[in-house]
Short mmCIF file of C-alpha atoms and ligand atoms in Angstrom, two decimals:
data_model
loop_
_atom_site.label_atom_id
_atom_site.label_comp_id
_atom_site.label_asym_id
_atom_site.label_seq_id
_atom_site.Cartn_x
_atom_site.Cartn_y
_atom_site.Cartn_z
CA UNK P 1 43.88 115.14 114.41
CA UNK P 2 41.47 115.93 111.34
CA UNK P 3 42.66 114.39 107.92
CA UNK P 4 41.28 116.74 105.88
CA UNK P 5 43.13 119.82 106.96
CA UNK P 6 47.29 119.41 106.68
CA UNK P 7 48.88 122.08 105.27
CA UNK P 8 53.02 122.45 105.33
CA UNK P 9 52.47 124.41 108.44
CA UNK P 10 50.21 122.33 110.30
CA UNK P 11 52.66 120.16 112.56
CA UNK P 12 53.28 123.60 114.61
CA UNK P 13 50.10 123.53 116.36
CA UNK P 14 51.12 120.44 117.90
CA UNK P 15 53.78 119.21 120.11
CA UNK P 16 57.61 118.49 118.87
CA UNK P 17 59.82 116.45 120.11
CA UNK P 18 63.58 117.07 119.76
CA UNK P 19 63.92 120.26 118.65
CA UNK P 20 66.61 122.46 119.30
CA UNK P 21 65.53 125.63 121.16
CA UNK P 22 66.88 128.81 119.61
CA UNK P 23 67.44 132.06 121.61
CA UNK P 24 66.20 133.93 118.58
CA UNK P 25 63.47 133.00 116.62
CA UNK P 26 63.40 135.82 114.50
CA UNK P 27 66.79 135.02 113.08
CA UNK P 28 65.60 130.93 112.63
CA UNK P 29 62.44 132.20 110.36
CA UNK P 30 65.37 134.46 108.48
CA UNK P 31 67.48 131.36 107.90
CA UNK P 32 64.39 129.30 106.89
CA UNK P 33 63.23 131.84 104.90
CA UNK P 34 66.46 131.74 102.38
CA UNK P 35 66.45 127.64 102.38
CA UNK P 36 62.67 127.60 101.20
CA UNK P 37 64.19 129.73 98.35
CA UNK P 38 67.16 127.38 97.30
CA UNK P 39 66.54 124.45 94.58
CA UNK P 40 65.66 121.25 95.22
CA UNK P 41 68.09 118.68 96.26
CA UNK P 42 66.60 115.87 94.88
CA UNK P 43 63.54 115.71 92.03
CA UNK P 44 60.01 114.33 92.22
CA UNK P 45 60.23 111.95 89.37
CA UNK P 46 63.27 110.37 91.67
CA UNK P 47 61.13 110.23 94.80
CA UNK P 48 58.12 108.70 92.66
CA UNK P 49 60.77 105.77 90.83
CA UNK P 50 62.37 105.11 94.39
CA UNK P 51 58.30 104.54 95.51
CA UNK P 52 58.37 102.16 92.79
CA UNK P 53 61.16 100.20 93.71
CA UNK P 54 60.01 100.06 96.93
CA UNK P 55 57.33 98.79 96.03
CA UNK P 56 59.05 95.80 94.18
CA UNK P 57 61.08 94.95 97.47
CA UNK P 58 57.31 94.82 99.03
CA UNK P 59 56.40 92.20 96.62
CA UNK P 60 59.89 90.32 96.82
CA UNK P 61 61.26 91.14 93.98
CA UNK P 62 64.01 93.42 95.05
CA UNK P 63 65.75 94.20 98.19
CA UNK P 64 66.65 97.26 99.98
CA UNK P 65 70.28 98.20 101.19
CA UNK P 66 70.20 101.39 103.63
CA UNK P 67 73.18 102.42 105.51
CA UNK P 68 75.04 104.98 106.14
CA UNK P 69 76.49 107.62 109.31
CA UNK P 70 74.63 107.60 112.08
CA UNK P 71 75.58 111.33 112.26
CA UNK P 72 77.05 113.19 109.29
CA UNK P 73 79.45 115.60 109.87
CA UNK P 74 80.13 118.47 108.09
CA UNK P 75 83.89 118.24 108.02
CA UNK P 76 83.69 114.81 106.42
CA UNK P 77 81.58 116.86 103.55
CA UNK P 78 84.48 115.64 101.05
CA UNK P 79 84.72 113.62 97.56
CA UNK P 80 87.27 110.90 99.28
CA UNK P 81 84.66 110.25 102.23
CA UNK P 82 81.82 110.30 99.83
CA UNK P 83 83.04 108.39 97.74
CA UNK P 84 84.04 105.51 100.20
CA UNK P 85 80.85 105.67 101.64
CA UNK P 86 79.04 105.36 98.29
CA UNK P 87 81.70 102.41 97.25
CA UNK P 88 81.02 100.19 100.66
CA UNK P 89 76.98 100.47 99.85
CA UNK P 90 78.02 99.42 96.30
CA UNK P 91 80.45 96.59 97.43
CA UNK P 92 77.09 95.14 99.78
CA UNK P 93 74.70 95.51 97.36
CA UNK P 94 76.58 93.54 94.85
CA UNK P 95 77.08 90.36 97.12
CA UNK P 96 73.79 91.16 98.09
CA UNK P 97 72.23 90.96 94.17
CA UNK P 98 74.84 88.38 93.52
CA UNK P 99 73.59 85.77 96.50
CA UNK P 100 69.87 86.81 96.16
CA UNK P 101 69.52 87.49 92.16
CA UNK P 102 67.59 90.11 92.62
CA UNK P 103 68.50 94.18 92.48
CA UNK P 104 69.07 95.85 95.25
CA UNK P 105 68.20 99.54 95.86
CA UNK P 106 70.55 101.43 97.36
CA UNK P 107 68.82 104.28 100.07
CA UNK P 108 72.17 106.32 101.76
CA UNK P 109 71.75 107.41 105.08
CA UNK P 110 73.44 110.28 103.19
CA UNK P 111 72.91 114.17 102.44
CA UNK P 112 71.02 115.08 104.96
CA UNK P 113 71.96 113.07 108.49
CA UNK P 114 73.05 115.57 110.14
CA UNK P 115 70.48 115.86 113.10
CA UNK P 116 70.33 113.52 115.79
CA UNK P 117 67.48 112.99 118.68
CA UNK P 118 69.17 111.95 122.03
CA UNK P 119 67.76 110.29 124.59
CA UNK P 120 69.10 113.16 127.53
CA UNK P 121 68.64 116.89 127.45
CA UNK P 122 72.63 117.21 128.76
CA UNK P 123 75.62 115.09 129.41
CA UNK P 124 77.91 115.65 131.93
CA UNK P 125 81.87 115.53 130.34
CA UNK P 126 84.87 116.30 132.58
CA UNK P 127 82.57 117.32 135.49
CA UNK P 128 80.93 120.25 133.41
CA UNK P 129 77.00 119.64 132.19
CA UNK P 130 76.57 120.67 128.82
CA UNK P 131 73.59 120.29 126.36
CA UNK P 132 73.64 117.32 124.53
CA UNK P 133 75.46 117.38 120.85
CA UNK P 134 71.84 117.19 118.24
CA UNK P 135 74.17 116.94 115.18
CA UNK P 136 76.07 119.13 113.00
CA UNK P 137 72.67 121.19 112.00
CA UNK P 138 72.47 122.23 115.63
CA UNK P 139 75.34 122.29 117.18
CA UNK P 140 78.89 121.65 117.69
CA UNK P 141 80.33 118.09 119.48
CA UNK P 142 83.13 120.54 121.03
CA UNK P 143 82.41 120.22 124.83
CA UNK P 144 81.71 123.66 125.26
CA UNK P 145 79.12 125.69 126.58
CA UNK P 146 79.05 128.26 123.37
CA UNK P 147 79.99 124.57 121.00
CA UNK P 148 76.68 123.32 122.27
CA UNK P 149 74.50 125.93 121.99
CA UNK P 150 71.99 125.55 118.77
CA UNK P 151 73.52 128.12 115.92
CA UNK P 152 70.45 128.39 113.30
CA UNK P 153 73.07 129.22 110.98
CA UNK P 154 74.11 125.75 110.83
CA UNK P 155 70.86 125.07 108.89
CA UNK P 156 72.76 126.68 105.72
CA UNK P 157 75.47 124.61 106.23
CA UNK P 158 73.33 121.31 105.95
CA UNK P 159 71.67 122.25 103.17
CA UNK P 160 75.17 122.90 101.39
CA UNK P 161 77.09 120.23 102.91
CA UNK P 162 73.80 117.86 101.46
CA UNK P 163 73.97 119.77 98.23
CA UNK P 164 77.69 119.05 98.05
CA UNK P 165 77.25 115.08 99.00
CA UNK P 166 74.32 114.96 96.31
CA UNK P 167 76.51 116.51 93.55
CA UNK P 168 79.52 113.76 94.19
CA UNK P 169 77.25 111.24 94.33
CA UNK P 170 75.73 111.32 91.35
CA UNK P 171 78.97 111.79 89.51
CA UNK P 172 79.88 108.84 91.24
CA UNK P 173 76.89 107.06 89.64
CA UNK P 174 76.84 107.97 86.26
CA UNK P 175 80.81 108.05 85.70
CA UNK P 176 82.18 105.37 87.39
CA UNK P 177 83.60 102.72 86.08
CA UNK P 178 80.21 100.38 86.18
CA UNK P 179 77.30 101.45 84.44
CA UNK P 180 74.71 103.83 86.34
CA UNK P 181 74.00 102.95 89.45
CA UNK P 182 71.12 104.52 90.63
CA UNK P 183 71.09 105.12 94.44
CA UNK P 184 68.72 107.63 96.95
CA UNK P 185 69.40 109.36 99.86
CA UNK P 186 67.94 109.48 103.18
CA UNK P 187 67.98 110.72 106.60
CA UNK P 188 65.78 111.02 109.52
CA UNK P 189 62.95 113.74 109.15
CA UNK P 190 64.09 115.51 112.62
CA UNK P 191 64.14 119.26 112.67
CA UNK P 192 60.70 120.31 111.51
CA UNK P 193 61.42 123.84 110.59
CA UNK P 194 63.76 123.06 107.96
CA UNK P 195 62.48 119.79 106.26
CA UNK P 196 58.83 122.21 105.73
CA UNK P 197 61.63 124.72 104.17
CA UNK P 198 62.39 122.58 101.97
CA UNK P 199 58.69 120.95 101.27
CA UNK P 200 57.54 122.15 97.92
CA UNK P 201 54.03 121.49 95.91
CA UNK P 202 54.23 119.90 93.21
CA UNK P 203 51.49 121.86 90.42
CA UNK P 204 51.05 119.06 88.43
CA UNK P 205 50.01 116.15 90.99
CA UNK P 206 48.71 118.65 93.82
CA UNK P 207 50.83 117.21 96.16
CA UNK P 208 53.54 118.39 98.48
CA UNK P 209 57.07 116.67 98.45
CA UNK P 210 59.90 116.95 100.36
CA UNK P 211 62.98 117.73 97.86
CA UNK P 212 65.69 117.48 100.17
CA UNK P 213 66.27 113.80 100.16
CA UNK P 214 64.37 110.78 98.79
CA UNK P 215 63.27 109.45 101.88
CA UNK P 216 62.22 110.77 105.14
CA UNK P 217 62.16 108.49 108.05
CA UNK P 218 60.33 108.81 111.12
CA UNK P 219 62.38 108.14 114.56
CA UNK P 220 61.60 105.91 117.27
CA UNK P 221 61.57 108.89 119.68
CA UNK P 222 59.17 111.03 117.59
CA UNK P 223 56.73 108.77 116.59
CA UNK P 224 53.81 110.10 118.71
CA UNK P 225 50.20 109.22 117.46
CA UNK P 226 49.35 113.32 117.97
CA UNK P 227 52.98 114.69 117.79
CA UNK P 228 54.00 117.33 114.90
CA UNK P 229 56.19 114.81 113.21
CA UNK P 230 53.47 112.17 112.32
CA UNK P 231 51.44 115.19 111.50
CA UNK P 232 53.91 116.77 108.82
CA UNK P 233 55.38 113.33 107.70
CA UNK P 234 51.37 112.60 106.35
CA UNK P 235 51.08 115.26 104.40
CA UNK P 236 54.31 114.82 102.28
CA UNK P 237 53.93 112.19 99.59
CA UNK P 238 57.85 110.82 99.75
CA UNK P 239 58.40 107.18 100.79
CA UNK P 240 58.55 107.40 104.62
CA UNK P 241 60.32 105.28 107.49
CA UNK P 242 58.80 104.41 110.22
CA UNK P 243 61.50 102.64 113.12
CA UNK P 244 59.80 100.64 115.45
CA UNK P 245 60.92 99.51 118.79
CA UNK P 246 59.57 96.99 121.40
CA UNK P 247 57.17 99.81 122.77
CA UNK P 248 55.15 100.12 119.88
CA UNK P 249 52.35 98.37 120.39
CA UNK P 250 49.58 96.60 117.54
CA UNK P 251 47.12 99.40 118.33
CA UNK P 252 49.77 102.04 117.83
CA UNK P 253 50.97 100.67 114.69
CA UNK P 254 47.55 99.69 113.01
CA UNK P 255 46.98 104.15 113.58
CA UNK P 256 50.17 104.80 112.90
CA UNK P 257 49.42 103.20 108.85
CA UNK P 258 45.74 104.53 108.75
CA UNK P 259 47.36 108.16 109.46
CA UNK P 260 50.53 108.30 107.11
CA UNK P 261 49.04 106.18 104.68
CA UNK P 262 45.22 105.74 104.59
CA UNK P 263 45.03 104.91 100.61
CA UNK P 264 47.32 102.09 100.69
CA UNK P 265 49.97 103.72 98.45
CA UNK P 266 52.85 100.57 96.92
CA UNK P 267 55.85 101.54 97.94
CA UNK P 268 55.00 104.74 100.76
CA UNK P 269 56.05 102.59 104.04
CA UNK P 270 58.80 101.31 105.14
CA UNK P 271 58.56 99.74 108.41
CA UNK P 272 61.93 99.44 109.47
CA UNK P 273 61.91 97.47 113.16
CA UNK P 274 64.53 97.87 115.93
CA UNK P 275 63.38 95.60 118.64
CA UNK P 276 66.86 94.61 119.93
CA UNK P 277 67.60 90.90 118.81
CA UNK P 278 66.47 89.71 122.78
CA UNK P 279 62.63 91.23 121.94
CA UNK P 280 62.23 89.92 117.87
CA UNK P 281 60.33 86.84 118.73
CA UNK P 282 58.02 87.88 121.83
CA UNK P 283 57.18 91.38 119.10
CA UNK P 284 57.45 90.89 115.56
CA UNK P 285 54.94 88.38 115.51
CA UNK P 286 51.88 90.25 116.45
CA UNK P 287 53.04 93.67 114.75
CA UNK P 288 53.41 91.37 111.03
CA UNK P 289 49.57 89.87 112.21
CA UNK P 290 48.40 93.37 112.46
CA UNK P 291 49.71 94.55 109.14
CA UNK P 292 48.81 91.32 107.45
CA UNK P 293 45.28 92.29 109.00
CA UNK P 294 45.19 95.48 107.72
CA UNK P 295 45.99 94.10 104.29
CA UNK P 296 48.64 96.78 104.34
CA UNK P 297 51.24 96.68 101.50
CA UNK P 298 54.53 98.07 103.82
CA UNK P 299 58.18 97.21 103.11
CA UNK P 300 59.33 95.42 106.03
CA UNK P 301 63.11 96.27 106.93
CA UNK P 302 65.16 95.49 110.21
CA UNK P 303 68.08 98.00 111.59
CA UNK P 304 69.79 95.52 113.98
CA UNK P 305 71.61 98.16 115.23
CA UNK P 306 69.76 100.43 117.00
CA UNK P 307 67.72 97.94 119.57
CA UNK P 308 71.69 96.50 120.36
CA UNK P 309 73.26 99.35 121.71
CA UNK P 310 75.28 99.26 125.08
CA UNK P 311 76.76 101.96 126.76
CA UNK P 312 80.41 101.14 128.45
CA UNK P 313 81.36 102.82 131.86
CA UNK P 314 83.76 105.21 129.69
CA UNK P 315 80.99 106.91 127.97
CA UNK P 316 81.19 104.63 124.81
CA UNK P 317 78.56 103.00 123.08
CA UNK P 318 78.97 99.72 121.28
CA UNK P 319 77.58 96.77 119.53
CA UNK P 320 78.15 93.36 118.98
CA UNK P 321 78.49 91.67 115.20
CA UNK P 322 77.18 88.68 116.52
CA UNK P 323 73.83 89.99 118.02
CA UNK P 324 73.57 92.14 115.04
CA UNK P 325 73.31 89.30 113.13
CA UNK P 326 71.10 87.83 115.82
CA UNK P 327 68.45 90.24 115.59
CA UNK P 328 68.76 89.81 111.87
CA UNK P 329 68.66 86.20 111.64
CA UNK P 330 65.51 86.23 114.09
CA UNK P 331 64.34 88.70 112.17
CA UNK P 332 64.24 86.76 108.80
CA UNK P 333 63.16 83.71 110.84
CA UNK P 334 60.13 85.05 112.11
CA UNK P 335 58.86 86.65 108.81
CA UNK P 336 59.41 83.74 107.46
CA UNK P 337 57.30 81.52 109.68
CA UNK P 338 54.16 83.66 109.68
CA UNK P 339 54.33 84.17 105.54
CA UNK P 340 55.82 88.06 105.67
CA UNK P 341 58.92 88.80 103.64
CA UNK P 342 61.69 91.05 105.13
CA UNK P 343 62.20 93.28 102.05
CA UNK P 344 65.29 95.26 103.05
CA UNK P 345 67.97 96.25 106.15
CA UNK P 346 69.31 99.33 107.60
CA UNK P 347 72.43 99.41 108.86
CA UNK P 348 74.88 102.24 110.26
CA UNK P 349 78.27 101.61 109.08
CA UNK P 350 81.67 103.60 107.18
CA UNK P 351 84.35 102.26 105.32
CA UNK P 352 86.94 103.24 107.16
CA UNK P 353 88.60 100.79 109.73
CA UNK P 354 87.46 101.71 113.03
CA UNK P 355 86.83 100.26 116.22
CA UNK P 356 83.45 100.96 117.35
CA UNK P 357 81.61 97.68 117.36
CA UNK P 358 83.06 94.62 118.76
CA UNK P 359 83.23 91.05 117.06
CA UNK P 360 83.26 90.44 113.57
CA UNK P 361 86.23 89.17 110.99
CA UNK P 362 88.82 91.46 113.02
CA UNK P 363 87.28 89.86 116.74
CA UNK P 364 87.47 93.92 117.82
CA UNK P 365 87.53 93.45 121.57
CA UNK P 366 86.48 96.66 124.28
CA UNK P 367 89.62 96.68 124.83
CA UNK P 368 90.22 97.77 120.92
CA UNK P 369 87.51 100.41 121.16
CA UNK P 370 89.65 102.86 122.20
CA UNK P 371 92.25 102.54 119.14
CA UNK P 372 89.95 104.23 116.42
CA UNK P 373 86.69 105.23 118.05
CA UNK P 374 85.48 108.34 115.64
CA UNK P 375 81.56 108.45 115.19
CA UNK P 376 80.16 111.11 117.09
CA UNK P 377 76.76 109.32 117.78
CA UNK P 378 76.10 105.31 117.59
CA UNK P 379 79.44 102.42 116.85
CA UNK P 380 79.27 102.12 113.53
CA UNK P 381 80.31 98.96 111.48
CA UNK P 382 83.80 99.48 109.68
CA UNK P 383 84.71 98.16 106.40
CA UNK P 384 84.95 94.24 106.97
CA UNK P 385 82.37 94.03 109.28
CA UNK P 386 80.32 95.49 106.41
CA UNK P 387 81.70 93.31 104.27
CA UNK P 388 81.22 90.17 106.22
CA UNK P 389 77.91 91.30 107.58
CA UNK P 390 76.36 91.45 103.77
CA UNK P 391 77.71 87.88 102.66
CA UNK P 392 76.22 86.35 106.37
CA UNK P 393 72.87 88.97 105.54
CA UNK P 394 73.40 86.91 102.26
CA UNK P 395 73.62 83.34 103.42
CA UNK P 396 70.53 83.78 106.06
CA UNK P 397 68.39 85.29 103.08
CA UNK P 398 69.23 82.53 101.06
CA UNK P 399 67.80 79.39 102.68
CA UNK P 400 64.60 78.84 102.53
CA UNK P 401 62.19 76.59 104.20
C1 PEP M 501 69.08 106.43 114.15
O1 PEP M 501 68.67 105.79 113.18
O2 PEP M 501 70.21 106.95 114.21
C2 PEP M 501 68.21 106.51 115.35
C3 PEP M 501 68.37 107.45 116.27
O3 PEP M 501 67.32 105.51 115.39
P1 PEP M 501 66.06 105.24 116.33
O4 PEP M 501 65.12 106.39 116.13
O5 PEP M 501 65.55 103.95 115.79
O6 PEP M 501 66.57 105.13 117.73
CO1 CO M 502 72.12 105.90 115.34
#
């Protein structure tokens, strides 16, 4: 990979994970096409103050909240969900700035999650084998053959569905009831075709930015040293996310920075690890020594969700509250004892009261999971384990020594 040379185009000469295979292509570049022509979603003087905030969490002085769907979907695209979703991020933060006395920036895993990466091609439902579902910009979660199949034309939909979201939510934030509360959205920087649709150049900096959300993240599955994603993701100058799970090792990580960030911008990385709570002590040490090496200035964040996951005979997947708040506690633990600071957490959760991880204030059992089980992807916390989970986040942040 040559540093010089990245243009928006220049992840398609390499390999992609994860993308949905069309039967037409002609009609994808048609769809593209019109989105590169639409307005931006978000604005570059956003993007640049949410790389400034970042960059305060980096140096301790602020903390980042980001949570969210795991999927979107487009029939939740609706003020009342919006709105709940933007009230339980505003309900954290404020125990959250309350307990820690310092301001916490709000990222949404919002107006724009709507593609997923899964870890099998198909699943088998009912005895029929059917593609995976990719989320709602692919594909349709109906088990059917014609549901399943990737419809390009679902592209327009996520950019209006994200366009809707974006418009409520900042209504939300400058009419509420509180004064403005500023807040950025996020999602993970899957489908390469449409985020370079919607990567613009910016005349008066000469550099390219991604306008449909704030923040881009990169995915556990996709974060291949020569793969198209790294490759576009270094060329656009949003704050990115990196996750990072037990396999990534020092080496990886050390060219993982020098690629997407070889000036050592405040507030561009996010290193957001997902090691699964059993792995945080045996990996987080050496991955912190490496950055600490490197004398690079990331945002470290955990998502205890994602390394937690367990899959029930039924088809299900769950996660415990209390090994959440393991990996979390570890987490905070081991930053602490090698002089790093965890600077924000990532969480997939919904205000609404279902029953997709286990534990917590309500003690949801398995047996519960059936009741209210509605995410189409990973268990998501529901309203009191959010709750609970941000004054416990709280408490572990707050002791020191
Ligand atoms: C996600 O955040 O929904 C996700 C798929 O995460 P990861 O890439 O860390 O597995
Ligand atoms: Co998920």
């Amino acid at each position: 990979m040559n540093q010089r040379d990245w243009s928006p185009v220049s992840w398609t000469d390499l390999p992609a994970q994860q993308q949905p295979r069309y039967s037409d292509p002609a009609h994808v570049a048609e769809i593209l096409s019109e989105i590169r022509s639409y307005p931006s979603l978000v604005s570059i003087e956003e993007i640049e103050s949410l790389k400034r905030s970042l960059d305060e969490a980096a140096r301790g002085r602020a903390f980042v909240l980001q949570g969210g769907n795991c999927a979107e979907r487009f029939i939740d695209c609706h003020q009342d969900t919006i709105t709940r979703q933007f009230q339980i991020l505003t309900q954290m933060s404020a125990i959250l700035t309350t307990g820690l006395e310092k301001p916490v920036i709000h990222i949404g895993r919002f107006a724009g999650q709507y593609a997923k990466p899964r870890s099998q091609e198909h699943e088998t439902l009912n005895g029929h084998r059917l593609p995976s579902y990719r989320g709602d910009a692919v594909n349709s979660i109906e088990p059917t053959l014609q549901a399943r199949t990737p419809d390009p034309t679902r592209l327009l939909s996520c950019y209006s569905c994200s366009a809707r979201t974006l418009d409520h939510l900042r209504a939300l934030s400058n009419h509420g009831s509180s004064p403005s509360v500023p807040f950025f959205t996020s999602h993970e920087g899957l489908l390469l075709g449409y985020e370079n649709a919607l990567t613009r150049l910016d005349p008066a900096s000469g550099r390219y930015y991604n306008i449909g959300a704030h923040l881009l993240w990169i995915g556990m599955r996709t974060r291949q040293l020569n793969g198209a994603h790294v490759e576009y993701f270094r060329g656009i100058a949003n704050p990115i996310g990196i996750k990072i799970d037990p396999t990534c090792s020092g080496e990886e990580l050390k060219i993982l920075l020098e690629l997407l960030d070889p000036h050592h911008e405040p507030g561009r990385i996010t290193l957001i690890t997902r090691l699964g709570a059993r792995n945080v002590e045996s990996v987080l040490p050496s991955l912190i020594r490496i950055v600490q090496k490197m004398k690079h200035p990331v945002i470290w964040s955990c998502d205890p969700m994602h390394g937690n996951t367990q899959s029930l005979s039924d088809g299900r997947k769950t996660r415990d509250f209390s090994v959440i708040l393991d990996e979390l506690q570890q987490t905070i633990h081991v930053h602490r004892h090698v002089d790093s600071l965890l600077g924000g957490v990532h969480f997939e959760l919904t205000a609404d009261d279902v029953t997709e991880c286990v534990g917590g204030p309500q003690a949801v059992t398995r047996d519960d999971l059936h009741r209210r089980y509605e995410s189409p992807c990973d268990p998501r916390l529901n309203l009191r384990q959010s709750l609970e989970m941000a004054h416990l986040l709280t408490d572990l942040l707050r002791v020191t020594g």
